[in-house]
Tab-separated table of C-alpha atoms and ligand atoms in Angstrom:
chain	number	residue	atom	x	y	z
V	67	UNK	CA	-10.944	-21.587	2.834
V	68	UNK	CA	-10.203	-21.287	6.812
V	69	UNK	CA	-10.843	-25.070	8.501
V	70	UNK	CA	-14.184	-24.731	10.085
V	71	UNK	CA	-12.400	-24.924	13.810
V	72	UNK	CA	-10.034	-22.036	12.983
V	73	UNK	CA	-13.518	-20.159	11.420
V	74	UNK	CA	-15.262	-20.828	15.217
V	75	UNK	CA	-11.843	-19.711	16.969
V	76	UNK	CA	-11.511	-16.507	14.761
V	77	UNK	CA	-15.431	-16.124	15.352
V	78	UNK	CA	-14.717	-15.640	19.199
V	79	UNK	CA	-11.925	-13.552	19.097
V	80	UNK	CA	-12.708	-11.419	16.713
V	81	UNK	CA	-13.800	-8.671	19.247
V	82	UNK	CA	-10.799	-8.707	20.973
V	83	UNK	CA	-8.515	-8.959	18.227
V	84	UNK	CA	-10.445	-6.113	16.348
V	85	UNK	CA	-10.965	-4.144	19.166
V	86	UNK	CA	-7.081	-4.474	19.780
V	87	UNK	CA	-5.818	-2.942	16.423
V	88	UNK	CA	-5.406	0.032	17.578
V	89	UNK	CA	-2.601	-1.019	19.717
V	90	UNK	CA	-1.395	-3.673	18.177
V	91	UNK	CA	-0.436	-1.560	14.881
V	92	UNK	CA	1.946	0.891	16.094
V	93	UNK	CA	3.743	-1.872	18.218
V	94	UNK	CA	3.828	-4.008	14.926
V	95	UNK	CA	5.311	-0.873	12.820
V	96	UNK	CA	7.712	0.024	15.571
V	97	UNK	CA	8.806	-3.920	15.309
V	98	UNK	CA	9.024	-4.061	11.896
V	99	UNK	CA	10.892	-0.960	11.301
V	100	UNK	CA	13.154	-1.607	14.255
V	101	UNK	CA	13.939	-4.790	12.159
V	102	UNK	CA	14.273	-3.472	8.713
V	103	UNK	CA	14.629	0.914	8.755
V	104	UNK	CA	14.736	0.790	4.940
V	105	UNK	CA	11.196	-0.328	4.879
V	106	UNK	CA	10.064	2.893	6.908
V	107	UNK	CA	11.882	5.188	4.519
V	108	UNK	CA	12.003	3.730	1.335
V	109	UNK	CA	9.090	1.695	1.243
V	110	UNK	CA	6.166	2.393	3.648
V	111	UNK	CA	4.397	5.724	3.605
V	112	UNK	CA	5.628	7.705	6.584
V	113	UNK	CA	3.156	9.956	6.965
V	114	UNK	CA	0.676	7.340	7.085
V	115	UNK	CA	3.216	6.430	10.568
V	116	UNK	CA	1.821	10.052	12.458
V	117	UNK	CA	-1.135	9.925	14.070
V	118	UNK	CA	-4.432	7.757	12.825
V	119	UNK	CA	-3.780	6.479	9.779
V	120	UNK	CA	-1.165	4.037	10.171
V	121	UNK	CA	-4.590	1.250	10.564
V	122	UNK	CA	-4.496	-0.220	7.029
V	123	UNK	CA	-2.646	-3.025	6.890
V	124	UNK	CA	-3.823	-5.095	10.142
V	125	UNK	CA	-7.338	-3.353	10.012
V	126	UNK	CA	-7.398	-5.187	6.181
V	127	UNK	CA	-7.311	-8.560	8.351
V	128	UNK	CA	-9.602	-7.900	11.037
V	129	UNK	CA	-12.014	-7.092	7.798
V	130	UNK	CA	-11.257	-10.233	6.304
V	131	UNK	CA	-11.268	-11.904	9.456
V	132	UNK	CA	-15.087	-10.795	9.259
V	133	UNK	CA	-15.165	-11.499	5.783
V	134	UNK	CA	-14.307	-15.162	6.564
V	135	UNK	CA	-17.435	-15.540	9.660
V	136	UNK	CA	-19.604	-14.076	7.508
V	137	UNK	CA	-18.438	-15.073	3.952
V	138	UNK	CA	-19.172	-12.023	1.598
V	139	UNK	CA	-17.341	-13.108	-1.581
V	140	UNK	CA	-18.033	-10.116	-4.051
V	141	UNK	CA	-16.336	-7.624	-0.604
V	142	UNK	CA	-13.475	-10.662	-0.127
V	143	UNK	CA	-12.763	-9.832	-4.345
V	144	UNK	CA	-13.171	-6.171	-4.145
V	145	UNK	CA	-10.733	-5.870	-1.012
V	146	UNK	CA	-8.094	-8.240	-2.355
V	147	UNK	CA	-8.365	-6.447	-5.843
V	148	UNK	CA	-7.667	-2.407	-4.067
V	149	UNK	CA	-4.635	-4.215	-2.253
V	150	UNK	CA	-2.720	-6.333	-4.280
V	151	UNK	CA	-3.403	-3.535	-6.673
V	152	UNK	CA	-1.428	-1.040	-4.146
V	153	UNK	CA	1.354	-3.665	-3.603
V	154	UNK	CA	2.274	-4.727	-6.911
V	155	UNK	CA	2.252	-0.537	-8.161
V	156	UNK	CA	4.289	-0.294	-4.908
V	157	UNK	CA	6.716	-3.501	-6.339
V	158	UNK	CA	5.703	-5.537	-2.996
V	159	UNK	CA	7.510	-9.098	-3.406
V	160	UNK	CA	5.971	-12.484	-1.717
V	161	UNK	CA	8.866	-12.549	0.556
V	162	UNK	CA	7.383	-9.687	2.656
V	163	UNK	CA	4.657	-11.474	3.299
V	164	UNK	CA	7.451	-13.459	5.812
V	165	UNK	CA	8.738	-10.248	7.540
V	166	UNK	CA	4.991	-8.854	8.449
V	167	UNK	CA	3.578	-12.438	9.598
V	168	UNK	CA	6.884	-12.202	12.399
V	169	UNK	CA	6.778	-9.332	13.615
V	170	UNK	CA	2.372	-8.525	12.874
V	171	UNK	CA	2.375	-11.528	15.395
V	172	UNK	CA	4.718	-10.676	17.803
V	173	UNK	CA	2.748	-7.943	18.476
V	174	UNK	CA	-0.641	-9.724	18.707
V	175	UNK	CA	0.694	-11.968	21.288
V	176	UNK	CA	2.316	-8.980	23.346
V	177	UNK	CA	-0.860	-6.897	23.018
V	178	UNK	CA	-3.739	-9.494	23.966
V	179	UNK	CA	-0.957	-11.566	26.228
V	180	UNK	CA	-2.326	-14.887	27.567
V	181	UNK	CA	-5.683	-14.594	25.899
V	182	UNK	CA	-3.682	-16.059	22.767
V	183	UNK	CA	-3.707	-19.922	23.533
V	184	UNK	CA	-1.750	-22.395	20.889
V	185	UNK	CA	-5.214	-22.499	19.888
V	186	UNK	CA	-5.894	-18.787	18.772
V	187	UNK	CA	-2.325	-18.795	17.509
V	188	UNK	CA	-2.850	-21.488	14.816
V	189	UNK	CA	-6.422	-19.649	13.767
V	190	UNK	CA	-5.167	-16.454	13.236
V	191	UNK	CA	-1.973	-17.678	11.721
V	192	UNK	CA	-4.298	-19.547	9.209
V	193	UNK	CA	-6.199	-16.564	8.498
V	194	UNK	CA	-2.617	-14.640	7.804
V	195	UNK	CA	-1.756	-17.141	5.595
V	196	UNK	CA	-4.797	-17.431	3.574
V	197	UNK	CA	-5.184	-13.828	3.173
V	198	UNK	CA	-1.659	-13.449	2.474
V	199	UNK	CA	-1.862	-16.533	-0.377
V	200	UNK	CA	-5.042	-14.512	-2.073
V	201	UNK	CA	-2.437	-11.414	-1.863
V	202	UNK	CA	0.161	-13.089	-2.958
V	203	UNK	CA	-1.708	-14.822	-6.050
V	204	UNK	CA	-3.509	-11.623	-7.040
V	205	UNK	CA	-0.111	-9.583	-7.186
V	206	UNK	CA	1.385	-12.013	-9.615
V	207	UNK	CA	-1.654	-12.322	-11.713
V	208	UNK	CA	-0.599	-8.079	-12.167
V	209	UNK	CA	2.855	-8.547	-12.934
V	210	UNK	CA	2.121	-11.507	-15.123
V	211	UNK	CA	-0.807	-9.190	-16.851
V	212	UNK	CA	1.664	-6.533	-17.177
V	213	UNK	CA	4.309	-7.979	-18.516
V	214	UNK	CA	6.846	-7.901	-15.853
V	215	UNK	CA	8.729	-10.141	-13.788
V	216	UNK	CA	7.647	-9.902	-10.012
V	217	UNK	CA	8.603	-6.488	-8.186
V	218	UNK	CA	9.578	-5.190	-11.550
V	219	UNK	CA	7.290	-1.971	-12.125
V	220	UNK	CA	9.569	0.591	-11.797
V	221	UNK	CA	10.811	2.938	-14.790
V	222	UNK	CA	12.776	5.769	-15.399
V	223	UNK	CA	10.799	8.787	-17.330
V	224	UNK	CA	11.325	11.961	-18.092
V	225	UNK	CA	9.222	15.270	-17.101
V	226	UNK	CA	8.517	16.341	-21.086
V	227	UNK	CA	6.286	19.216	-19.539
V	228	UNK	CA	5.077	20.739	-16.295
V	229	UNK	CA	2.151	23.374	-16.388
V	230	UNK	CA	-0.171	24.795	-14.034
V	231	UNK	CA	-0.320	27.069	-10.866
V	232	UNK	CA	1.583	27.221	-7.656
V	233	UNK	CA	-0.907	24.658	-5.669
V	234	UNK	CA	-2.165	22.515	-8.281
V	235	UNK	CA	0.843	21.079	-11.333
V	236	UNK	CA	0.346	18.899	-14.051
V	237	UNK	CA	3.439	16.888	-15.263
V	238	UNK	CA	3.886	15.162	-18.611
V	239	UNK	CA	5.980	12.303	-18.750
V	240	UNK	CA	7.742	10.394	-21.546
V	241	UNK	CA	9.809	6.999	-21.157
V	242	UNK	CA	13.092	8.238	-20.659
V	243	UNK	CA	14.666	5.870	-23.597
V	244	UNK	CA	12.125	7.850	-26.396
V	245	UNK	CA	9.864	4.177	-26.325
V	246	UNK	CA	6.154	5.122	-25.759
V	247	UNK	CA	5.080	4.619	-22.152
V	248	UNK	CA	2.519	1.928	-21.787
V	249	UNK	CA	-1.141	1.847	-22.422
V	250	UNK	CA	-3.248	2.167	-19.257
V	251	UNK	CA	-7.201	1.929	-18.277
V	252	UNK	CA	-9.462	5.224	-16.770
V	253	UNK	CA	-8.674	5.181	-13.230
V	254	UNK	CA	-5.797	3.781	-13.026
V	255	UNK	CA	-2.756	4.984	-10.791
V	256	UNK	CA	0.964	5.140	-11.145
V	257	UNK	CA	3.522	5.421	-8.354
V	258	UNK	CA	5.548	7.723	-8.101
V	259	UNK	CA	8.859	7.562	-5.819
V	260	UNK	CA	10.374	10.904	-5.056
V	261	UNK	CA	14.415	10.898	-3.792
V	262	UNK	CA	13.286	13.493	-0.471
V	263	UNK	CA	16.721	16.058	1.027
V	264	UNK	CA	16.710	13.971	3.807
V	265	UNK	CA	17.850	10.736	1.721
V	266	UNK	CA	14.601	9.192	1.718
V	267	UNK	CA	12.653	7.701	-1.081
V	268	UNK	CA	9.259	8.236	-0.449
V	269	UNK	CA	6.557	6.632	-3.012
V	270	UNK	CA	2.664	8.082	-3.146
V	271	UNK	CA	-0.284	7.425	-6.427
V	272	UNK	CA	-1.553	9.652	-8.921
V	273	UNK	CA	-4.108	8.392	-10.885
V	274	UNK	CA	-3.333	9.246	-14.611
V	275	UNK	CA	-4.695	11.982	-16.780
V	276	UNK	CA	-7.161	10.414	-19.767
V	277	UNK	CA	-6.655	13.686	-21.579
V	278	UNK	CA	-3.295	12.343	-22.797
V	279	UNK	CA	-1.975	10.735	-26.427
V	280	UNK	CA	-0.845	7.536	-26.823
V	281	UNK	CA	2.635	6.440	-25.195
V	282	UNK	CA	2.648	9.630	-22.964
V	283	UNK	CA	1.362	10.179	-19.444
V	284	UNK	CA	-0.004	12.703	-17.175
V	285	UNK	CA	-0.832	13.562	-13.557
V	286	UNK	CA	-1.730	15.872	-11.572
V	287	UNK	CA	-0.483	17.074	-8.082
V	288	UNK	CA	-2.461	19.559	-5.659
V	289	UNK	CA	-0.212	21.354	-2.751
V	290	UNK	CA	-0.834	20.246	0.533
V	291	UNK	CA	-0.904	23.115	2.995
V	292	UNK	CA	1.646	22.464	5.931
V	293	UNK	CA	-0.177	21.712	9.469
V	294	UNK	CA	0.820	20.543	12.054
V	295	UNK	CA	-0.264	17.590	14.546
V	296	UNK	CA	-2.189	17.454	18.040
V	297	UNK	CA	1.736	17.193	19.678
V	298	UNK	CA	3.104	19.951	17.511
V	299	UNK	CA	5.155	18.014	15.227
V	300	UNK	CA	4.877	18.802	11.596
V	301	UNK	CA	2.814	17.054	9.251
V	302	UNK	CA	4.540	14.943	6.661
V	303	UNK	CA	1.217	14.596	4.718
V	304	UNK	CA	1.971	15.913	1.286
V	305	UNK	CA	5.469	15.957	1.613
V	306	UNK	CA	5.823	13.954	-2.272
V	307	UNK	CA	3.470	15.683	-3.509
V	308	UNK	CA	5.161	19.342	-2.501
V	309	UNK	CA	7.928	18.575	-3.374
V	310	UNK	CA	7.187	17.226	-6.656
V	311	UNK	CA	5.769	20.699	-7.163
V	312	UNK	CA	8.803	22.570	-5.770
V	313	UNK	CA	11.709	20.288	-6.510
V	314	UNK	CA	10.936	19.289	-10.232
V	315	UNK	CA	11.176	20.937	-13.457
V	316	UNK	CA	10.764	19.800	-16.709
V	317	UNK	CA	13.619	17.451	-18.410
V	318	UNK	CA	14.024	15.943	-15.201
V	319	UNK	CA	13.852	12.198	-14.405
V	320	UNK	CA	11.263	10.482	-12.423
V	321	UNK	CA	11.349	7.071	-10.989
V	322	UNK	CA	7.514	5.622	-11.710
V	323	UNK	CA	5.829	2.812	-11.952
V	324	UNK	CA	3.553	0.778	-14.304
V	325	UNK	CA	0.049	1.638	-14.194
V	326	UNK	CA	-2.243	-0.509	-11.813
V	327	UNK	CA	-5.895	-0.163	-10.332
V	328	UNK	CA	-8.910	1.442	-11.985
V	329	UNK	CA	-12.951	1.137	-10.867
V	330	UNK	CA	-13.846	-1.834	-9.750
V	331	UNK	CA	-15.794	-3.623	-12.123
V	332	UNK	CA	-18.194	-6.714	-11.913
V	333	UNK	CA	-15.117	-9.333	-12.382
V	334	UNK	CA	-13.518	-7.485	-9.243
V	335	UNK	CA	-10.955	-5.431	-11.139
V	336	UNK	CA	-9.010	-2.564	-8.589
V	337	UNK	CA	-10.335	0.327	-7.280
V	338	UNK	CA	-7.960	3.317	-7.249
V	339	UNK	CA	-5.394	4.665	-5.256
P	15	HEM	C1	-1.537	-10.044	4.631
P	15	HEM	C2	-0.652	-9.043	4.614
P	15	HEM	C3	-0.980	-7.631	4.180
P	15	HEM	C4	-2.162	-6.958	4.257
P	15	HEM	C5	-3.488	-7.435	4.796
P	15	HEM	C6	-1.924	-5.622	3.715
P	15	HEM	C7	-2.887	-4.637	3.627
P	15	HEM	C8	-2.691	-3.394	3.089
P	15	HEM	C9	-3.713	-2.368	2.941
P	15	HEM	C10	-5.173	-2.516	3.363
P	15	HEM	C11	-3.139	-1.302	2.370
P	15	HEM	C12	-3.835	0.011	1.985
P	15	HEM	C13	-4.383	-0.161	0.581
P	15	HEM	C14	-5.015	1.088	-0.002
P	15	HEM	O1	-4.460	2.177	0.197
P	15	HEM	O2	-6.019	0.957	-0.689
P	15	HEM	C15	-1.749	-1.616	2.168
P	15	HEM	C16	-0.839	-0.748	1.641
P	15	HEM	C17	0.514	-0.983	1.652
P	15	HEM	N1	1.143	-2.188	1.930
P	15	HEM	FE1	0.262	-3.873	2.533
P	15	HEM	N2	-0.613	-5.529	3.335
P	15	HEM	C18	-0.007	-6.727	3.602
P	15	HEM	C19	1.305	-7.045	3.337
P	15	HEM	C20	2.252	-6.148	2.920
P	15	HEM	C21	3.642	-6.461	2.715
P	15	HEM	C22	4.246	-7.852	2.862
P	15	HEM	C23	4.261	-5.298	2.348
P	15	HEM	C24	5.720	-5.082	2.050
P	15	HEM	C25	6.660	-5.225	2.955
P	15	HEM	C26	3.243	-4.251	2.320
P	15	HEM	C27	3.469	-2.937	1.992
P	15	HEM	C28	2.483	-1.984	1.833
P	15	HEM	C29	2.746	-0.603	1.495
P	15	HEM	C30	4.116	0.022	1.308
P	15	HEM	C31	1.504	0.023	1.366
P	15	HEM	C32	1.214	1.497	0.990
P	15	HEM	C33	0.705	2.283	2.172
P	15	HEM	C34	1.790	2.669	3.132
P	15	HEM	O3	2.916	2.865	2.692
P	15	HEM	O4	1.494	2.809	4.334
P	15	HEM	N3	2.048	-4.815	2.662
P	15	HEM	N4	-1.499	-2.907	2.594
């Protein structure tokens, strides 16, 4: 729980913080890829980087900023649930949480300048911190759940079959040592990380097929049709998921992950991807 002087600190600011996102994201992103590149193209989705959509992460803590003034603990459960389910598919490790606090922060105090007293500081940084811990917590309650040691999702399988049209694929998968793949819930979501031309390795969900038999998996992929932004750059929205239906065949190997998310249900179990 926030200390009840942070709670009447984050209660003020709120507005400007919140109504500051929008500029205080892309400075954050710029930092943090400045910092670490590899994040940007192995990690992070960067498509989500063009244009609106690059909100998420520090629009997730002016929500549970608000979440906090005006406690709402079935929304607090349901939010933490969607995200830690996205990191731990994604392999996020607790020592992340590190890099984003720097450089999240740097960018607060550049954005909103001398409005952000010692005071504010400490209250927000509390607010990090406790979101963060409920992050951190819930992502190795997953792993544990799973099976895995923390960051470990990832798996090699193979495509066993591919069927379907030019826009819309479905691909089979098997585990590429013959084992059977492991159970998973309706609605849940795998990642999948795709090797791209240009060298990067970009990761998107699929939620998987129900239709399939034990120990095997299935998604499906729909082609996204190329556009192109307000500034005339290209879109890089649906770039895994064109390639995927371009680039691979069946018998070839796919980096995924375990399965994670599904509906949320009354104990505050994911939603999907
Ligand atoms: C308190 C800190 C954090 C918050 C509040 C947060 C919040 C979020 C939210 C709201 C999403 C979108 C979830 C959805 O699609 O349903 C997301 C996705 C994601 N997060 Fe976090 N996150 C935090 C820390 C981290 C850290 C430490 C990493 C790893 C360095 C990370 C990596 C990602 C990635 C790769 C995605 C997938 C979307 C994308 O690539 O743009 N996050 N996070």
């Amino acid at each position: 729980m926030l200390s009840v002087e942070s709670k009447e600190v984050i209660r003020a600011t709120l507005p400007a913080v919140g109504g500051a996102i929008g500029d205080i994201t892309p400075l954050f992103y710029e930092k943090l890829f400045a910092a670490a590149p590899d994040l940007e193209r192995n990690l992070f989705n960067r498509g989500n980087q063009q244009g609106q959509q690059q909100k998420a992460l520090a629009g997730a803590i002016a929500t549970f900023a608000t979440l906090q003034v005006e406690p709402d603990q079935d929304k607090i459960d349901a939010t933490v649930s969607r995200i830690a389910n996205k990191h731990a598919s994604l392999g996020v490790a607790a020592e992340s949480y590190d890099v984003v606090h720097k450089y999240l922060f740097e960018a607060i105090v550049e954005v909103l300048g001398e409005a952000v007293t010692p005071e504010v500081a400490a209250a927000w940084d509390e607010l990090y911190w406790l979101f963060a811990r409920t992050l951190i917590a819930a992502e190795a309650g997953l792993y544990e759940a799973a099976g895995v040691s923390a960051g470990d999702v990832w798996r090699g399988a193979v495509v066993s079959a591919r069927s379907g049209s030019e826009d819309r694929v479905s691909f089979t998968l098997a585990a590429a040592d013959g084992s059977p793949l492991p159970d998973f819930q309706p609605g849940q979501y795998i990642s999948v990380a795709a090797q791209l031309p240009d060298g990067a390795r970009q990761i998107r969900q699929y939620p998987l097929d129900t239709v399939t038999t034990d120990g095997v998996w299935a998604f499906t992929v729909r082609r996204v049709a190329d556009s192109t932004l307000e500034d005339g750059t290209p879109s890089l929205r649906g770039e895994v998921s064109n390639f995927l239906i371009d680039h691979v065949s069946e018998g070839a190997e796919l980096t995924v992950s375990l399965p994670f998310g599904g509906p949320v249900t009354a104990d505050g179990v994911a939603a999907t991807a």
